[in-house]
Coordinates of C-alpha atoms in Angstrom, one line a residue:
X27 CA 25.1 -25.2 -53.9
X28 CA 22.6 -24.0 -50.5
X29 CA 23.9 -20.5 -51.0
X30 CA 23.1 -20.0 -54.6
X31 CA 19.3 -21.3 -53.6
X32 CA 18.6 -18.4 -50.3
X33 CA 19.9 -16.2 -52.7
X34 CA 17.1 -17.0 -55.1
X35 CA 14.5 -17.4 -52.7
X36 CA 15.2 -14.1 -51.1
X37 CA 16.5 -11.9 -53.4
X38 CA 15.0 -8.6 -52.6
X39 CA 13.6 -6.4 -55.4
X40 CA 15.4 -4.0 -57.6
X41 CA 16.3 -0.6 -55.5
X42 CA 15.1 2.8 -57.2
X43 CA 18.3 4.2 -58.5
X44 CA 19.6 7.8 -60.0
X45 CA 21.8 6.0 -63.2
X46 CA 23.3 8.8 -65.7
X47 CA 22.4 7.2 -68.4
X48 CA 25.7 6.0 -71.0
X49 CA 27.2 6.6 -67.1
X50 CA 29.4 3.2 -66.4
X51 CA 30.5 4.7 -63.6
X52 CA 27.2 5.0 -61.7
X53 CA 26.0 1.7 -63.5
X54 CA 28.5 -0.3 -61.3
X55 CA 27.9 1.5 -57.9
X56 CA 23.6 0.3 -58.4
X57 CA 25.2 -2.9 -59.3
X58 CA 27.8 -2.9 -56.4
X59 CA 24.0 -1.2 -54.2
X60 CA 22.4 -3.6 -55.4
X61 CA 24.8 -7.0 -55.0
X62 CA 25.9 -5.3 -50.5
X63 CA 22.1 -5.4 -50.4
X64 CA 21.5 -9.2 -51.6
X65 CA 24.4 -10.3 -49.8
X66 CA 22.9 -8.8 -47.1
X67 CA 19.8 -10.8 -47.0
X68 CA 21.3 -14.0 -48.2
X69 CA 23.2 -13.6 -44.8
X70 CA 19.6 -13.2 -42.8
X71 CA 18.1 -15.9 -44.4
X72 CA 20.5 -18.6 -43.8
X73 CA 19.8 -17.0 -41.0
X74 CA 16.7 -18.5 -40.3
X75 CA 17.7 -22.0 -41.6
X76 CA 17.6 -23.6 -38.6
X77 CA 15.5 -21.4 -36.3
X78 CA 14.0 -25.2 -35.7
X79 CA 14.6 -29.1 -37.0
X80 CA 11.2 -28.9 -38.7
X81 CA 13.0 -29.9 -42.0
X82 CA 16.0 -31.9 -41.0
X83 CA 16.5 -35.5 -41.8
X84 CA 18.5 -37.7 -40.1
X85 CA 20.9 -39.5 -42.8
X86 CA 23.3 -41.6 -40.4
X87 CA 25.3 -40.9 -37.0
X88 CA 28.7 -40.3 -37.2
X89 CA 29.5 -40.4 -33.4
X90 CA 27.4 -40.7 -29.7
X91 CA 30.1 -40.2 -27.0
X92 CA 29.1 -41.3 -23.9
X93 CA 31.7 -39.6 -21.7
X94 CA 30.9 -36.3 -23.9
X95 CA 27.6 -37.0 -24.0
X96 CA 27.0 -36.2 -27.1
X97 CA 26.0 -37.3 -30.9
X98 CA 27.1 -36.3 -34.2
X99 CA 24.8 -36.7 -36.8
X100 CA 24.9 -36.5 -41.1
X101 CA 21.2 -35.4 -42.3
X102 CA 20.3 -32.9 -45.1
X103 CA 17.1 -30.2 -45.1
X104 CA 14.3 -31.5 -46.6
X105 CA 14.0 -29.7 -50.1
X106 CA 17.3 -28.6 -50.1
X107 CA 20.8 -29.5 -52.2
X108 CA 23.7 -30.4 -49.3
X109 CA 24.6 -32.1 -46.1
X110 CA 24.4 -30.8 -42.6
X111 CA 26.8 -32.2 -39.8
X112 CA 24.4 -31.2 -36.8
X113 CA 26.7 -32.0 -33.4
X114 CA 24.2 -31.7 -29.9
X115 CA 25.7 -31.7 -26.2
X116 CA 23.9 -31.5 -23.4
X117 CA 25.2 -29.0 -21.0
X118 CA 26.6 -29.6 -17.5
X119 CA 24.4 -28.1 -14.9
X120 CA 24.7 -24.6 -13.9
X121 CA 24.9 -24.2 -10.4
X122 CA 23.5 -20.9 -10.0
X123 CA 20.0 -22.6 -11.5
X124 CA 20.5 -25.8 -9.2
X125 CA 17.9 -23.6 -6.4
X126 CA 15.1 -23.4 -10.0
X127 CA 15.8 -27.3 -10.7
X128 CA 14.9 -28.1 -7.1
X129 CA 11.7 -26.8 -7.9
X130 CA 7.6 -27.6 -8.1
X131 CA 8.8 -27.0 -11.9
X132 CA 10.6 -30.2 -12.0
X133 CA 8.8 -33.5 -12.0
X134 CA 9.7 -36.9 -10.6
X135 CA 9.1 -40.4 -12.4
X136 CA 9.3 -43.1 -10.2
X137 CA 11.4 -46.0 -12.1
X138 CA 11.8 -48.5 -8.7
X139 CA 12.2 -47.9 -4.8
X140 CA 13.8 -50.5 -3.0
X141 CA 14.2 -49.3 0.7
X142 CA 15.5 -45.8 1.1
X143 CA 16.2 -46.1 -2.2
X144 CA 14.6 -44.0 -4.7
X145 CA 15.2 -44.3 -8.5
X146 CA 13.5 -41.6 -10.5
X147 CA 13.7 -39.8 -14.2
X148 CA 14.0 -36.3 -13.4
X149 CA 11.6 -34.3 -15.7
X150 CA 12.7 -30.8 -16.2
X151 CA 11.4 -27.1 -18.0
X152 CA 13.5 -27.3 -21.8
X153 CA 14.8 -23.9 -20.0
X154 CA 17.1 -25.6 -17.6
X155 CA 17.4 -28.6 -19.6
X156 CA 19.8 -27.2 -22.9
X157 CA 21.3 -29.3 -25.5
X158 CA 24.2 -27.0 -27.5
X159 CA 23.5 -27.6 -31.0
X160 CA 26.3 -27.1 -33.3
X161 CA 25.5 -26.9 -37.3
X162 CA 27.7 -27.1 -40.7
X163 CA 25.8 -26.2 -43.6
X164 CA 26.9 -26.6 -45.9
X165 CA 29.4 -29.3 -44.6
X166 CA 32.0 -30.8 -47.1
X167 CA 33.9 -34.2 -46.7
X168 CA 36.7 -33.3 -44.4
X169 CA 33.5 -31.9 -42.0
X170 CA 31.6 -34.9 -42.0
X171 CA 35.3 -37.0 -41.9
X172 CA 36.6 -34.9 -38.9
X173 CA 32.9 -35.9 -37.1
X174 CA 33.0 -40.0 -37.7
X175 CA 33.8 -42.2 -35.1
X176 CA 37.4 -43.6 -36.6
X177 CA 40.2 -45.7 -34.8
X178 CA 42.9 -44.0 -34.3
X179 CA 47.2 -43.5 -35.3
X180 CA 50.1 -42.2 -33.7
X181 CA 52.9 -39.8 -35.9
X182 CA 55.9 -39.5 -35.4
X183 CA 56.5 -36.3 -36.8
X184 CA 59.5 -35.9 -38.6
X185 CA 61.1 -32.5 -39.7
X186 CA 61.7 -33.7 -42.7
X187 CA 58.2 -35.6 -43.1
X188 CA 56.8 -32.0 -42.2
X189 CA 58.4 -30.5 -45.4
X190 CA 57.9 -34.2 -47.4
X191 CA 53.8 -34.8 -46.3
X192 CA 51.8 -32.7 -43.7
X193 CA 53.0 -28.7 -45.4
X194 CA 51.7 -29.9 -48.8
X195 CA 48.5 -31.2 -47.0
X196 CA 48.2 -27.2 -45.1
X197 CA 48.4 -25.8 -48.4
X198 CA 45.8 -28.1 -50.5
X199 CA 44.0 -29.6 -48.2
X200 CA 42.9 -27.2 -45.1
X201 CA 39.4 -26.1 -44.2
X202 CA 38.1 -22.3 -45.5
X203 CA 39.5 -19.4 -43.2
X204 CA 36.5 -17.1 -44.1
X205 CA 34.9 -17.4 -40.8
X206 CA 37.9 -16.6 -39.1
X207 CA 38.6 -13.2 -40.7
X208 CA 35.3 -12.4 -40.2
X209 CA 35.6 -12.6 -36.8
X210 CA 39.3 -10.6 -37.1
X211 CA 37.4 -7.7 -39.3
X212 CA 34.6 -7.6 -37.0
X213 CA 32.1 -9.0 -39.5
X214 CA 30.4 -12.0 -36.9
X215 CA 30.6 -12.6 -33.9
X216 CA 31.8 -9.4 -32.6
X217 CA 29.1 -9.1 -30.1
X218 CA 31.2 -12.0 -28.7
X219 CA 34.4 -10.7 -27.9
X220 CA 35.5 -11.1 -24.4
X221 CA 39.4 -9.2 -25.1
X222 CA 40.8 -7.5 -28.3
X223 CA 44.1 -6.5 -29.1
X224 CA 44.7 -4.7 -31.8
X225 CA 48.3 -4.7 -32.6
X226 CA 49.1 -6.6 -35.8
X227 CA 51.4 -8.2 -34.6
X228 CA 51.2 -9.3 -31.3
X229 CA 46.8 -9.0 -30.6
X230 CA 45.0 -11.2 -30.7
X231 CA 41.1 -11.8 -30.6
X232 CA 40.1 -14.0 -27.1
X233 CA 36.4 -15.2 -27.8
X234 CA 33.9 -18.8 -26.2
X235 CA 35.1 -21.5 -28.3
X236 CA 32.1 -22.8 -30.2
X237 CA 31.5 -25.5 -27.4
X238 CA 30.8 -23.7 -24.7
X239 CA 27.1 -21.2 -23.7
X240 CA 29.3 -19.1 -21.9
X241 CA 26.9 -19.9 -19.4
X242 CA 28.6 -21.1 -16.7
X243 CA 32.7 -21.7 -16.2
X244 CA 32.6 -25.3 -15.3
X245 CA 33.0 -26.0 -18.4
X246 CA 34.5 -22.8 -19.7
X247 CA 36.5 -22.9 -23.1
X248 CA 37.9 -19.7 -25.3
X249 CA 40.2 -19.5 -27.4
X250 CA 42.1 -16.8 -28.7
X251 CA 43.5 -15.9 -32.1
X252 CA 45.7 -13.9 -33.7
X253 CA 45.5 -11.0 -36.1
X254 CA 48.8 -12.0 -38.1
X255 CA 48.3 -14.1 -41.0
X256 CA 51.6 -16.1 -41.9
X257 CA 51.4 -18.2 -38.0
X258 CA 49.9 -21.6 -39.5
X259 CA 50.5 -23.9 -36.7
X260 CA 53.2 -24.8 -34.0
X261 CA 56.0 -25.8 -36.2
X262 CA 56.1 -22.2 -37.6
X263 CA 57.1 -20.6 -34.2
X264 CA 60.4 -19.6 -33.3
X265 CA 62.3 -17.2 -30.8
X266 CA 61.5 -14.3 -32.4
X267 CA 57.3 -15.4 -31.8
X268 CA 57.4 -15.1 -27.6
X269 CA 56.1 -12.2 -27.0
X270 CA 53.0 -12.8 -29.0
X271 CA 53.0 -16.0 -26.7
X272 CA 53.6 -14.1 -24.0
X273 CA 50.9 -11.6 -24.6
X274 CA 48.7 -14.0 -25.3
X275 CA 49.1 -15.1 -22.3
X276 CA 49.2 -12.9 -19.9
X277 CA 46.6 -10.8 -20.9
X278 CA 44.5 -13.8 -22.3
X279 CA 44.0 -15.1 -18.6
X280 CA 43.6 -11.3 -17.3
X281 CA 40.8 -11.0 -19.5
X282 CA 39.6 -13.8 -18.6
X283 CA 39.8 -14.0 -14.5
X284 CA 38.0 -9.9 -15.5
X285 CA 35.3 -11.3 -17.0
X286 CA 34.8 -14.9 -15.7
X287 CA 35.9 -14.3 -12.0
X288 CA 38.5 -17.6 -13.0
X289 CA 41.9 -17.1 -11.9
X290 CA 44.7 -18.1 -13.9
X291 CA 46.2 -20.8 -12.0
X292 CA 42.6 -22.6 -13.0
X293 CA 43.1 -22.5 -16.5
X294 CA 44.9 -25.1 -19.1
X295 CA 46.3 -23.2 -21.7
X296 CA 47.5 -24.9 -25.0
X297 CA 47.5 -25.3 -28.5
X298 CA 47.0 -28.0 -30.6
X299 CA 48.9 -30.0 -33.0
X300 CA 47.7 -30.9 -35.7
X301 CA 45.1 -27.8 -35.1
X302 CA 41.6 -28.1 -36.8
X303 CA 42.2 -25.2 -38.4
X304 CA 45.5 -23.9 -39.6
X305 CA 45.8 -20.5 -38.5
X306 CA 47.5 -20.4 -35.4
X307 CA 45.7 -19.9 -32.1
X308 CA 45.3 -20.7 -27.9
X309 CA 42.9 -22.0 -26.1
X310 CA 42.3 -21.6 -22.6
X311 CA 40.0 -23.8 -21.1
X312 CA 38.8 -24.6 -17.0
X313 CA 41.1 -26.7 -15.6
X314 CA 38.4 -29.3 -14.1
X315 CA 36.9 -29.2 -17.9
X316 CA 38.2 -32.5 -19.4
X317 CA 37.7 -30.9 -23.0
X318 CA 38.2 -32.6 -25.6
X319 CA 41.7 -33.0 -27.7
X320 CA 43.0 -32.5 -23.7
X321 CA 45.1 -35.9 -24.4
X322 CA 49.1 -36.1 -25.0
X323 CA 49.5 -36.6 -28.9
X324 CA 47.4 -33.1 -29.5
X325 CA 48.0 -30.8 -27.2
X326 CA 50.9 -28.7 -26.3
X327 CA 51.0 -26.3 -23.5
X328 CA 51.1 -23.0 -23.7
X329 CA 54.0 -22.3 -21.2
X330 CA 56.1 -25.6 -22.3
X331 CA 56.1 -23.9 -25.9
X332 CA 57.4 -20.9 -24.5
X333 CA 60.2 -22.3 -22.4
X334 CA 61.5 -24.2 -25.6
X335 CA 61.1 -21.5 -28.0
X336 CA 63.9 -20.0 -24.8
X337 CA 65.8 -22.6 -25.0
X338 CA 66.3 -23.3 -28.5
X339 CA 65.7 -20.6 -31.3
X340 CA 64.1 -23.6 -34.0
X341 CA 63.2 -26.0 -31.8
X342 CA 59.9 -26.3 -32.7
X343 CA 61.8 -26.4 -36.6
X344 CA 64.0 -29.4 -35.0
X345 CA 62.2 -31.3 -33.0
X346 CA 59.9 -35.2 -33.6
X347 CA 56.4 -33.4 -33.2
X348 CA 54.4 -36.9 -32.3
X349 CA 49.8 -36.6 -32.9
X350 CA 47.3 -38.7 -33.4
X351 CA 45.3 -39.2 -36.8
X352 CA 41.9 -40.4 -37.2
X353 CA 42.0 -43.4 -39.8
X354 CA 39.9 -41.5 -42.4
X355 CA 41.8 -38.6 -42.0
X356 CA 43.5 -37.7 -45.7
X357 CA 46.5 -36.3 -44.3
X358 CA 47.2 -40.3 -42.8
X359 CA 46.6 -41.3 -46.4
X360 CA 49.6 -39.8 -47.1
X361 CA 51.9 -41.2 -44.4
X362 CA 50.7 -44.0 -46.0
X363 CA 51.7 -43.7 -49.2
X364 CA 54.7 -42.4 -47.6
X365 CA 55.5 -46.2 -45.9
X366 CA 54.0 -45.0 -42.9
X367 CA 51.6 -48.2 -40.7
X368 CA 52.6 -50.9 -42.6
X369 CA 53.8 -52.7 -39.7
X370 CA 51.4 -55.2 -39.5
X371 CA 52.5 -56.4 -42.9
X372 CA 56.2 -56.6 -42.4
X373 CA 55.5 -58.6 -39.6
X374 CA 53.3 -60.6 -41.4
X375 CA 56.2 -60.9 -44.1
X376 CA 58.4 -61.7 -41.6
X377 CA 56.4 -64.5 -40.4
X378 CA 56.2 -66.5 -43.8
X379 CA 59.8 -66.0 -44.1
X380 CA 60.4 -67.3 -40.6
X381 CA 58.3 -70.5 -41.8
X382 CA 60.6 -70.8 -45.0
X383 CA 64.5 -70.5 -43.4
X384 CA 63.1 -71.8 -39.7
X385 CA 63.9 -75.6 -40.6
X386 CA 67.7 -74.7 -41.7
X387 CA 68.2 -72.7 -39.3
X388 CA 67.1 -75.7 -36.9
X389 CA 69.8 -77.9 -39.0
X390 CA 72.2 -75.5 -38.5
X391 CA 71.4 -75.4 -34.6
X392 CA 72.0 -79.2 -34.2
X393 CA 74.8 -79.4 -36.5
X394 CA 76.5 -77.1 -34.3
X395 CA 75.4 -78.7 -30.6
X396 CA 76.1 -82.5 -32.0
X397 CA 78.1 -82.7 -35.6
X398 CA 75.5 -85.0 -37.1
X399 CA 71.8 -83.9 -38.8
X400 CA 69.2 -86.0 -38.6
X401 CA 66.8 -85.6 -41.1
X402 CA 63.7 -86.4 -38.8
X403 CA 64.6 -83.1 -36.7
X404 CA 63.0 -81.1 -39.9
X405 CA 60.0 -82.9 -39.7
X406 CA 59.8 -82.6 -35.5
X407 CA 60.4 -78.5 -36.3
X408 CA 57.9 -78.5 -39.3
X409 CA 55.0 -80.5 -37.1
X410 CA 56.3 -78.0 -34.2
X411 CA 57.3 -80.5 -32.1
X412 CA 60.7 -80.5 -31.0
X413 CA 63.7 -82.4 -32.2
X414 CA 65.5 -84.1 -29.6

């Protein structure tokens, strides 16, 4: 809807074209030219939407993390349709700019002093105090759910559960991949590409992740997106894909060493399961950086993946793959419908059943021990006392 509005607001004047009368071919070519120009103008208009946050209205806070120094909000643009999701995150200090911080361009505001201890607030120039902004517009409900803070549940996904629950979900509810194909087809983010192997089977594009500005290596974060489109996640990998995985590992590390000076032994290289989008990609992060999603139940080291496939051709087809899923996620709802996450209910039912059969069990225990039964024992048991 927002794209349609943008086209209407920024549609260019019709271009003059030579059209032969009664020529359907010429008319079609003219229409293609106008449509192409309109699309380019629309892209420019969309790029200009968030030049500032002047027209942005916050609807609610989705998540706020003290650890990551980040906040995610749901909002909207005044006068426009559609919802926006914005994530703001404070960036790590750039060691190369420390001297600029420790200069007269930074003012200090006194909070208090006690003996030799000074507590002050440092007010730095904007260019030394940047905040990373990730914007999704127009955002769908699945984007909002992804950023919304929620408790999580653990799933032990068997091969059968993958076929019955996860795979149908992937086929019907995954995010649009248009932005991925824009990168692979060199339509977008061409200037951000760090390295590319164009081979259609073994090739990939390596570029900075959205969570990294590329200005400092303290929080280095890149991802390799494969060219082939038939591999969606860890579950699809077989021994035949080992050349692809080794190629990503070796050439990815070499490219990062050449561009940023970070050696391979200072990198954490892994894949996510479940991933945020279902087109196989590999994460490269600085070992010193506690990147989101590096915990057990999410990240699988690429070296381990390669080793497992070397041992067993169909390891990831046959293995149980545990993963965490947010409680508001549609995939969790599917697993709940399948019968998972009902432990509390079963315990409650078991407790109720124990209450019903408890006196009978107690009677049998006493009869077995003494050979007789005193009705007072049941009353003591029902009151929670001990029958003697």
